């Protein structure tokens, strides 16, 4: 079977696509990825050994502008282009992960009568996936409560597809010796001491200016309790307060193999993108989440069950200040408390959704 998989923009969309593509390939199917030349997919897809069919980026304007006027023409161009690909490559199914790359793929599939399968990462669905769900044969949800249904097909809660490297680390972290080995290797790489607590700070695949600035301002306080690995996001090193970097506070712009950063993290401070939340739950790493306040407010919902169970601490973007770091994060840097939170996460049973999404694709033929 040949599957066209559409995902673009951020790693939040691209990583679940790569994880599912890997699972489909293991089952003997062929996968062709569709994305832009400008999103993270342009790097991540070839690095995963997958072919990327590039389409033009179609900016979705938030207010009336020239982009709005040009939207129908641009969209039609991409749809026509993809209809040609579906025919020429004899594609059997289109699998989309939302975002602006998926919309033209869903439309092209409808016109060519090719089955569509939609994977929604977030607790609250985005526009492209709402569109695709209207004619999808299958909808795969990360969260049970997500209000999205295949109008004339199967809707299933699959969980989020996670990269094989994340599942491997999740296994390793359940074994004391292997966990220690992974920790030592990763600590050496980032220049940190494996015998002391380490806080991983990351705003997700594109970084978060507010987290960068505020957390680095509280760097001294944190550093008297733990070491820090701060992943700023590309081009965002300038957000960091002067004089922060040191032996106990390491800065990196981007980590392409996040499992190495997770291997040393006792606590993570992050946004609440669907990918980060699912990975941390599967790995059993407690977090402090500062959800992105814009968009459809979905980030808080992504983390809600982990917050409600007491595994994650929530701080709103407005309340995230150096003082909040001192009063809410420092008290968490306690081995017994972190272990308690890890147990809650592991008991919640969040696993890898890649195989369940691949099943749905096969059943949608
Ligand atoms: C600003 C924005 O649009 N955010 C959205 C985006 O987030 P974003 O792309 O940040 O996505 P997620 O939090 O879902 O996932 C981040 C992914 O990037 C990886 N990673 C992160 C940092 C790094 O240095 N290296 C790295 O590889 C993580 O391992 C993870 O797989 O897509 C998510 C999934 O639809 C949404 O929930 C988010 O609301």
Short mmCIF file of C-alpha atoms and ligand atoms in Angstrom, two decimals:
data_model
loop_
_atom_site.label_atom_id
_atom_site.label_comp_id
_atom_site.label_asym_id
_atom_site.label_seq_id
_atom_site.Cartn_x
_atom_site.Cartn_y
_atom_site.Cartn_z
CA UNK A 1 0.00 0.00 0.00
CA UNK A 2 1.19 3.53 -0.74
CA UNK A 3 0.42 6.23 1.80
CA UNK A 4 0.81 9.97 1.38
CA UNK A 5 1.47 11.52 4.81
CA UNK A 6 0.98 15.27 5.24
CA UNK A 7 2.51 17.25 8.09
CA UNK A 8 4.30 20.54 8.32
CA UNK A 9 5.37 23.58 10.27
CA UNK A 10 6.45 22.48 13.72
CA UNK A 11 7.87 19.26 15.16
CA UNK A 12 4.55 18.89 16.98
CA UNK A 13 2.97 17.90 13.66
CA UNK A 14 6.00 16.32 11.97
CA UNK A 15 7.18 13.96 14.73
CA UNK A 16 3.89 12.01 14.99
CA UNK A 17 3.94 11.72 11.20
CA UNK A 18 7.48 10.30 11.22
CA UNK A 19 6.57 7.88 14.00
CA UNK A 20 3.58 6.57 12.05
CA UNK A 21 5.54 6.44 8.77
CA UNK A 22 8.15 4.30 10.52
CA UNK A 23 5.44 1.93 11.75
CA UNK A 24 3.85 1.71 8.29
CA UNK A 25 7.23 1.04 6.67
CA UNK A 26 7.89 -1.80 9.15
CA UNK A 27 4.61 -3.33 7.92
CA UNK A 28 5.81 -3.18 4.32
CA UNK A 29 3.94 -0.05 3.18
CA UNK A 30 5.47 2.81 1.23
CA UNK A 31 5.21 6.35 2.60
CA UNK A 32 5.62 9.63 0.72
CA UNK A 33 5.68 12.72 2.94
CA UNK A 34 4.25 16.08 1.89
CA UNK A 35 5.43 19.32 3.44
CA UNK A 36 6.95 22.70 2.72
CA UNK A 37 10.56 23.63 2.12
CA UNK A 38 10.47 26.09 5.01
CA UNK A 39 8.97 24.20 7.96
CA UNK A 40 10.89 21.84 10.25
CA UNK A 41 9.79 18.98 7.95
CA UNK A 42 12.37 20.12 5.39
CA UNK A 43 15.05 18.96 7.88
CA UNK A 44 13.30 16.22 9.82
CA UNK A 45 11.81 14.22 6.92
CA UNK A 46 15.03 13.65 4.92
CA UNK A 47 16.91 13.01 8.18
CA UNK A 48 14.47 10.16 8.85
CA UNK A 49 15.28 8.70 5.41
CA UNK A 50 11.86 9.54 3.97
CA UNK A 51 11.08 11.19 0.63
CA UNK A 52 9.58 14.69 0.96
CA UNK A 53 7.31 15.98 -1.80
CA UNK A 54 7.51 19.76 -1.36
CA UNK A 55 4.47 22.00 -1.81
CA UNK A 56 4.30 25.77 -1.54
CA UNK A 57 3.64 27.28 1.88
CA UNK A 58 0.13 28.69 1.98
CA UNK A 59 0.00 31.41 4.63
CA UNK A 60 -3.33 31.51 6.42
CA UNK A 61 -3.99 35.20 7.05
CA UNK A 62 -5.41 36.15 10.46
CA UNK A 63 -6.82 39.47 9.19
CA UNK A 64 -7.82 40.84 5.77
CA UNK A 65 -4.69 41.29 3.63
CA UNK A 66 -3.24 40.44 0.25
CA UNK A 67 -2.70 36.91 1.55
CA UNK A 68 -6.45 36.48 2.08
CA UNK A 69 -7.12 37.60 -1.48
CA UNK A 70 -4.54 35.15 -2.82
CA UNK A 71 -5.63 32.22 -0.62
CA UNK A 72 -8.13 30.52 -2.99
CA UNK A 73 -5.66 30.58 -5.90
CA UNK A 74 -2.78 29.30 -3.76
CA UNK A 75 -4.89 26.55 -2.24
CA UNK A 76 -6.19 25.46 -5.65
CA UNK A 77 -2.60 25.34 -6.95
CA UNK A 78 -1.52 23.03 -4.11
CA UNK A 79 -4.64 20.85 -4.44
CA UNK A 80 -4.12 20.41 -8.21
CA UNK A 81 -0.47 19.62 -7.64
CA UNK A 82 -1.35 16.95 -5.05
CA UNK A 83 -4.13 15.46 -7.21
CA UNK A 84 -1.42 14.82 -9.80
CA UNK A 85 0.78 13.12 -7.16
CA UNK A 86 -2.11 10.91 -5.97
CA UNK A 87 -2.70 9.74 -9.55
CA UNK A 88 0.93 9.46 -10.74
CA UNK A 89 2.10 7.59 -7.65
CA UNK A 90 -1.05 5.46 -7.32
CA UNK A 91 -1.53 6.52 -3.70
CA UNK A 92 -3.94 4.32 -1.71
CA UNK A 93 -4.52 6.54 1.33
CA UNK A 94 -3.85 10.07 2.60
CA UNK A 95 -2.89 10.46 6.25
CA UNK A 96 -2.88 13.99 7.64
CA UNK A 97 -1.73 15.46 10.94
CA UNK A 98 -3.42 18.86 10.70
CA UNK A 99 -1.93 22.25 9.91
CA UNK A 100 -1.73 24.10 6.64
CA UNK A 101 -0.05 21.24 4.75
CA UNK A 102 -2.91 18.84 5.49
CA UNK A 103 -5.80 20.94 4.16
CA UNK A 104 -4.78 20.71 0.47
CA UNK A 105 -3.98 17.01 0.90
CA UNK A 106 -7.46 16.30 2.34
CA UNK A 107 -9.11 18.28 -0.49
CA UNK A 108 -7.06 16.55 -3.20
CA UNK A 109 -7.90 13.13 -1.73
CA UNK A 110 -11.62 13.90 -1.71
CA UNK A 111 -11.52 14.88 -5.37
CA UNK A 112 -9.55 11.78 -6.32
CA UNK A 113 -11.64 9.44 -4.14
CA UNK A 114 -8.68 8.38 -2.04
CA UNK A 115 -9.45 7.45 1.60
CA UNK A 116 -8.43 10.02 4.20
CA UNK A 117 -7.25 9.33 7.75
CA UNK A 118 -6.86 12.24 10.16
CA UNK A 119 -4.64 12.26 13.27
CA UNK A 120 -5.42 15.01 15.76
CA UNK A 121 -2.66 15.65 18.31
CA UNK A 122 -4.41 18.22 20.43
CA UNK A 123 -7.24 18.13 22.93
CA UNK A 124 -8.95 20.77 20.79
CA UNK A 125 -8.93 20.10 17.04
CA UNK A 126 -7.60 22.59 14.49
CA UNK A 127 -9.36 23.88 11.36
CA UNK A 128 -7.66 21.60 8.80
CA UNK A 129 -8.55 18.44 10.72
CA UNK A 130 -12.14 19.59 11.22
CA UNK A 131 -12.35 19.91 7.45
CA UNK A 132 -10.72 16.53 6.78
CA UNK A 133 -12.94 14.75 9.33
CA UNK A 134 -15.98 15.56 7.18
CA UNK A 135 -15.00 12.94 4.63
CA UNK A 136 -12.37 10.93 6.53
CA UNK A 137 -12.62 7.15 6.70
CA UNK A 138 -10.77 7.28 9.99
CA UNK A 139 -10.05 9.83 12.74
CA UNK A 140 -7.33 9.00 15.27
CA UNK A 141 -7.49 11.00 18.48
CA UNK A 142 -4.79 11.55 21.07
CA UNK A 143 -7.35 12.42 23.76
CA UNK A 144 -10.68 10.78 24.50
CA UNK A 145 -12.43 14.10 25.11
CA UNK A 146 -11.40 15.72 21.79
CA UNK A 147 -14.56 16.87 20.01
CA UNK A 148 -13.78 15.48 16.53
CA UNK A 149 -15.51 12.63 14.70
CA UNK A 150 -15.22 11.01 11.30
CA UNK A 151 -18.62 11.94 9.89
CA UNK A 152 -18.85 8.75 7.85
CA UNK A 153 -16.07 6.62 9.23
CA UNK A 154 -14.29 5.22 12.28
CA UNK A 155 -13.22 7.43 15.18
CA UNK A 156 -10.74 5.93 17.58
CA UNK A 157 -8.65 7.06 20.55
CA UNK A 158 -5.18 5.93 19.57
CA UNK A 159 -2.90 8.13 21.67
CA UNK A 160 -0.12 10.12 20.05
CA UNK A 161 2.38 8.35 17.78
CA UNK A 162 5.79 8.65 19.45
CA UNK A 163 9.16 8.20 17.79
CA UNK A 164 10.79 4.80 18.37
CA UNK A 165 13.67 6.54 20.19
CA UNK A 166 11.23 7.88 22.78
CA UNK A 167 9.71 4.42 23.36
CA UNK A 168 13.21 2.98 23.69
CA UNK A 169 14.11 5.57 26.33
CA UNK A 170 10.81 4.91 28.16
CA UNK A 171 11.85 1.25 28.41
CA UNK A 172 15.38 2.12 29.51
CA UNK A 173 14.14 4.48 32.22
CA UNK A 174 12.16 1.60 33.76
CA UNK A 175 15.39 -0.30 34.37
CA UNK A 176 17.71 1.22 36.99
CA UNK A 177 21.00 0.19 35.37
CA UNK A 178 20.05 1.21 31.84
CA UNK A 179 18.57 4.47 33.12
CA UNK A 180 21.84 5.28 34.88
CA UNK A 181 23.85 4.47 31.74
CA UNK A 182 21.64 6.69 29.57
CA UNK A 183 21.92 9.47 32.16
CA UNK A 184 25.72 9.31 32.29
CA UNK A 185 26.12 9.37 28.50
CA UNK A 186 23.72 12.30 28.08
CA UNK A 187 25.16 14.25 31.04
CA UNK A 188 28.63 13.99 29.51
CA UNK A 189 27.35 15.28 26.20
CA UNK A 190 25.77 18.37 27.74
CA UNK A 191 28.63 18.94 30.22
CA UNK A 192 26.55 18.27 33.34
CA UNK A 193 27.04 16.19 36.48
CA UNK A 194 24.81 13.07 36.45
CA UNK A 195 24.88 12.81 40.25
CA UNK A 196 22.98 16.03 40.83
CA UNK A 197 19.41 17.01 39.90
CA UNK A 198 18.88 18.46 36.42
CA UNK A 199 16.00 20.66 35.21
CA UNK A 200 15.32 20.67 31.47
CA UNK A 201 13.79 23.91 30.19
CA UNK A 202 12.29 23.94 26.68
CA UNK A 203 9.53 25.88 24.99
CA UNK A 204 8.81 23.11 22.48
CA UNK A 205 10.09 22.88 18.94
CA UNK A 206 10.13 26.63 18.29
CA UNK A 207 11.07 27.75 21.79
CA UNK A 208 9.16 30.22 23.98
CA UNK A 209 10.52 33.68 24.60
CA UNK A 210 8.69 34.18 27.90
CA UNK A 211 9.92 30.90 29.35
CA UNK A 212 13.46 31.72 28.18
CA UNK A 213 13.57 35.20 29.67
CA UNK A 214 11.78 34.54 32.94
CA UNK A 215 13.47 31.25 33.76
CA UNK A 216 16.96 32.53 33.04
CA UNK A 217 16.31 35.52 35.33
CA UNK A 218 15.73 33.03 38.15
CA UNK A 219 18.77 31.00 37.13
CA UNK A 220 20.81 31.71 40.27
CA UNK A 221 18.07 30.55 42.59
CA UNK A 222 17.49 27.35 40.66
CA UNK A 223 21.21 26.72 40.36
CA UNK A 224 21.61 26.59 44.12
CA UNK A 225 19.32 23.53 44.05
CA UNK A 226 19.84 21.95 40.63
CA UNK A 227 21.67 22.16 37.35
CA UNK A 228 19.85 23.40 34.24
CA UNK A 229 19.82 22.35 30.60
CA UNK A 230 18.00 25.14 28.78
CA UNK A 231 16.97 24.52 25.15
CA UNK A 232 16.00 27.97 23.88
CA UNK A 233 14.67 27.26 20.37
CA UNK A 234 16.48 28.31 17.20
CA UNK A 235 17.63 31.93 17.13
CA UNK A 236 16.43 32.50 20.70
CA UNK A 237 19.71 32.50 22.65
CA UNK A 238 19.32 36.29 22.91
CA UNK A 239 16.26 35.84 25.18
CA UNK A 240 18.55 34.60 27.95
CA UNK A 241 19.50 36.99 30.77
CA UNK A 242 23.18 38.03 30.69
CA UNK A 243 25.57 36.04 32.85
CA UNK A 244 23.26 33.02 33.09
CA UNK A 245 25.40 30.50 31.29
CA UNK A 246 27.89 28.54 33.34
CA UNK A 247 29.00 25.14 34.50
CA UNK A 248 25.65 24.56 36.19
CA UNK A 249 23.48 26.27 33.54
CA UNK A 250 23.95 24.93 30.03
CA UNK A 251 22.41 26.56 26.95
CA UNK A 252 21.58 24.86 23.65
CA UNK A 253 19.47 26.25 20.79
CA UNK A 254 17.88 23.05 19.54
CA UNK A 255 18.28 19.35 20.19
CA UNK A 256 17.41 17.11 17.26
CA UNK A 257 17.48 13.95 19.43
CA UNK A 258 15.37 15.12 22.36
CA UNK A 259 15.55 11.68 23.99
CA UNK A 260 19.11 12.59 25.06
CA UNK A 261 17.88 15.70 26.87
CA UNK A 262 15.01 13.72 28.43
CA UNK A 263 17.49 11.07 29.61
CA UNK A 264 18.90 13.52 32.18
CA UNK A 265 15.74 15.44 33.07
CA UNK A 266 14.45 15.09 36.62
CA UNK A 267 11.93 17.87 35.99
CA UNK A 268 10.92 19.67 32.79
CA UNK A 269 9.70 23.25 32.47
CA UNK A 270 7.83 23.69 29.19
CA UNK A 271 4.78 24.80 27.19
CA UNK A 272 2.01 22.22 26.84
CA UNK A 273 2.21 21.26 23.16
CA UNK A 274 0.63 17.88 22.50
CA UNK A 275 3.98 16.28 21.67
CA UNK A 276 5.81 17.41 24.80
CA UNK A 277 2.92 16.38 27.04
CA UNK A 278 2.60 12.89 25.50
CA UNK A 279 6.34 12.26 25.52
CA UNK A 280 6.73 13.32 29.16
CA UNK A 281 3.77 11.18 30.23
CA UNK A 282 5.12 8.13 28.41
CA UNK A 283 8.59 8.68 29.91
CA UNK A 284 7.27 9.41 33.40
CA UNK A 285 9.02 12.79 33.68
CA UNK A 286 7.20 15.35 35.87
CA UNK A 287 6.77 18.85 34.48
CA UNK A 288 5.85 22.42 35.20
CA UNK A 289 3.74 23.58 32.26
CA UNK A 290 3.22 27.16 31.13
CA UNK A 291 0.65 26.70 28.33
CA UNK A 292 0.73 29.01 25.31
CA UNK A 293 -2.11 31.44 25.97
CA UNK A 294 -3.05 32.10 22.34
CA UNK A 295 -4.62 29.88 19.70
CA UNK A 296 -7.71 27.99 20.77
CA UNK A 297 -6.51 27.59 24.35
CA UNK A 298 -5.83 23.97 23.57
CA UNK A 299 -2.45 23.77 25.22
CA UNK A 300 -3.85 23.86 28.75
CA UNK A 301 -6.30 21.10 27.77
CA UNK A 302 -3.44 18.94 26.43
CA UNK A 303 -1.93 18.87 29.92
CA UNK A 304 -5.17 18.94 31.93
CA UNK A 305 -5.29 15.29 32.96
CA UNK A 306 -1.64 15.35 34.11
CA UNK A 307 -2.33 18.58 36.03
CA UNK A 308 -5.49 17.17 37.60
CA UNK A 309 -3.70 13.99 38.68
CA UNK A 310 -1.00 16.05 40.41
CA UNK A 311 1.84 14.94 38.11
CA UNK A 312 2.27 18.35 36.44
CA UNK A 313 2.19 21.79 38.01
CA UNK A 314 0.44 24.49 36.00
CA UNK A 315 1.55 28.12 35.95
CA UNK A 316 -0.31 30.48 33.61
CA UNK A 317 1.73 32.53 31.16
CA UNK A 318 0.80 35.77 32.96
CA UNK A 319 1.80 34.41 36.35
CA UNK A 320 5.08 32.93 35.14
CA UNK A 321 7.63 35.22 36.83
CA UNK A 322 11.02 34.75 38.51
CA UNK A 323 9.10 34.81 41.81
CA UNK A 324 6.81 32.00 40.61
CA UNK A 325 9.90 30.01 39.62
CA UNK A 326 11.21 30.42 43.18
CA UNK A 327 7.96 29.63 44.96
CA UNK A 328 6.52 26.92 42.68
CA UNK A 329 9.50 25.19 41.09
CA UNK A 330 12.17 25.16 43.82
CA UNK A 331 9.94 23.16 46.24
CA UNK A 332 9.50 20.48 43.56
CA UNK A 333 13.22 19.78 43.45
CA UNK A 334 12.87 17.09 46.02
CA UNK A 335 13.64 13.47 45.16
CA UNK A 336 10.64 11.97 46.97
CA UNK A 337 8.19 14.43 45.40
CA UNK A 338 9.59 13.86 41.91
CA UNK A 339 9.38 10.10 42.36
CA UNK A 340 5.76 10.38 43.52
CA UNK A 341 4.89 12.38 40.40
CA UNK A 342 6.73 9.93 38.15
CA UNK A 343 4.66 7.06 39.57
CA UNK A 344 1.43 8.96 38.85
CA UNK A 345 2.48 9.46 35.22
CA UNK A 346 3.51 5.85 34.72
CA UNK A 347 0.22 4.67 36.24
CA UNK A 348 -1.70 6.85 33.76
CA UNK A 349 -0.56 4.45 31.04
CA UNK A 350 0.14 6.92 28.21
CA UNK A 351 1.89 4.88 25.54
CA UNK A 352 2.88 5.01 21.90
CA UNK A 353 -0.02 5.54 19.48
CA UNK A 354 1.97 4.74 16.29
CA UNK A 355 0.77 1.19 15.97
CA UNK A 356 -2.92 2.05 16.59
CA UNK A 357 -2.79 4.80 13.94
CA UNK A 358 -1.15 2.40 11.46
CA UNK A 359 -3.95 -0.13 12.19
CA UNK A 360 -6.55 2.52 11.42
CA UNK A 361 -4.81 3.35 8.12
CA UNK A 362 -4.80 -0.32 7.12
CA UNK A 363 -8.46 -0.74 8.07
CA UNK A 364 -9.48 2.36 6.11
CA UNK A 365 -8.49 0.80 2.77
C1 LIG B 1 3.48 27.23 18.95
C2 LIG B 1 2.75 26.10 18.34
O1 LIG B 1 2.28 26.14 17.20
N1 LIG B 1 2.61 25.01 19.13
C3 LIG B 1 1.92 23.82 18.66
C4 LIG B 1 2.94 22.89 18.08
O2 LIG B 1 3.94 22.77 19.10
P1 LIG B 1 5.42 22.14 19.03
O3 LIG B 1 5.88 21.93 17.67
O4 LIG B 1 6.26 22.86 20.00
O5 LIG B 1 5.04 20.74 19.51
P2 LIG B 1 4.90 19.78 20.64
O6 LIG B 1 5.02 20.28 21.99
O7 LIG B 1 3.66 19.03 20.28
O8 LIG B 1 6.14 18.83 20.32
C5 LIG B 1 7.44 19.29 20.33
C6 LIG B 1 8.25 18.25 19.66
O9 LIG B 1 9.50 18.81 19.36
C7 LIG B 1 10.52 18.00 19.88
N2 LIG B 1 11.64 18.90 20.19
C8 LIG B 1 11.50 19.97 21.01
C9 LIG B 1 12.57 20.79 21.30
C10 LIG B 1 13.81 20.51 20.71
O10 LIG B 1 14.83 21.18 20.91
N3 LIG B 1 13.90 19.43 19.89
C11 LIG B 1 12.86 18.63 19.60
O11 LIG B 1 12.99 17.67 18.85
C12 LIG B 1 9.91 17.27 21.06
O12 LIG B 1 10.58 16.09 21.32
C13 LIG B 1 8.48 17.05 20.56
O13 LIG B 1 8.37 15.88 19.79
O14 LIG B 1 2.33 21.66 17.69
C14 LIG B 1 1.65 20.95 18.74
C15 LIG B 1 1.05 19.67 18.17
O15 LIG B 1 0.07 19.94 17.22
C16 LIG B 1 0.59 21.84 19.39
O16 LIG B 1 0.04 21.16 20.50
C17 LIG B 1 1.23 23.13 19.84
O17 LIG B 1 0.24 23.97 20.41
#
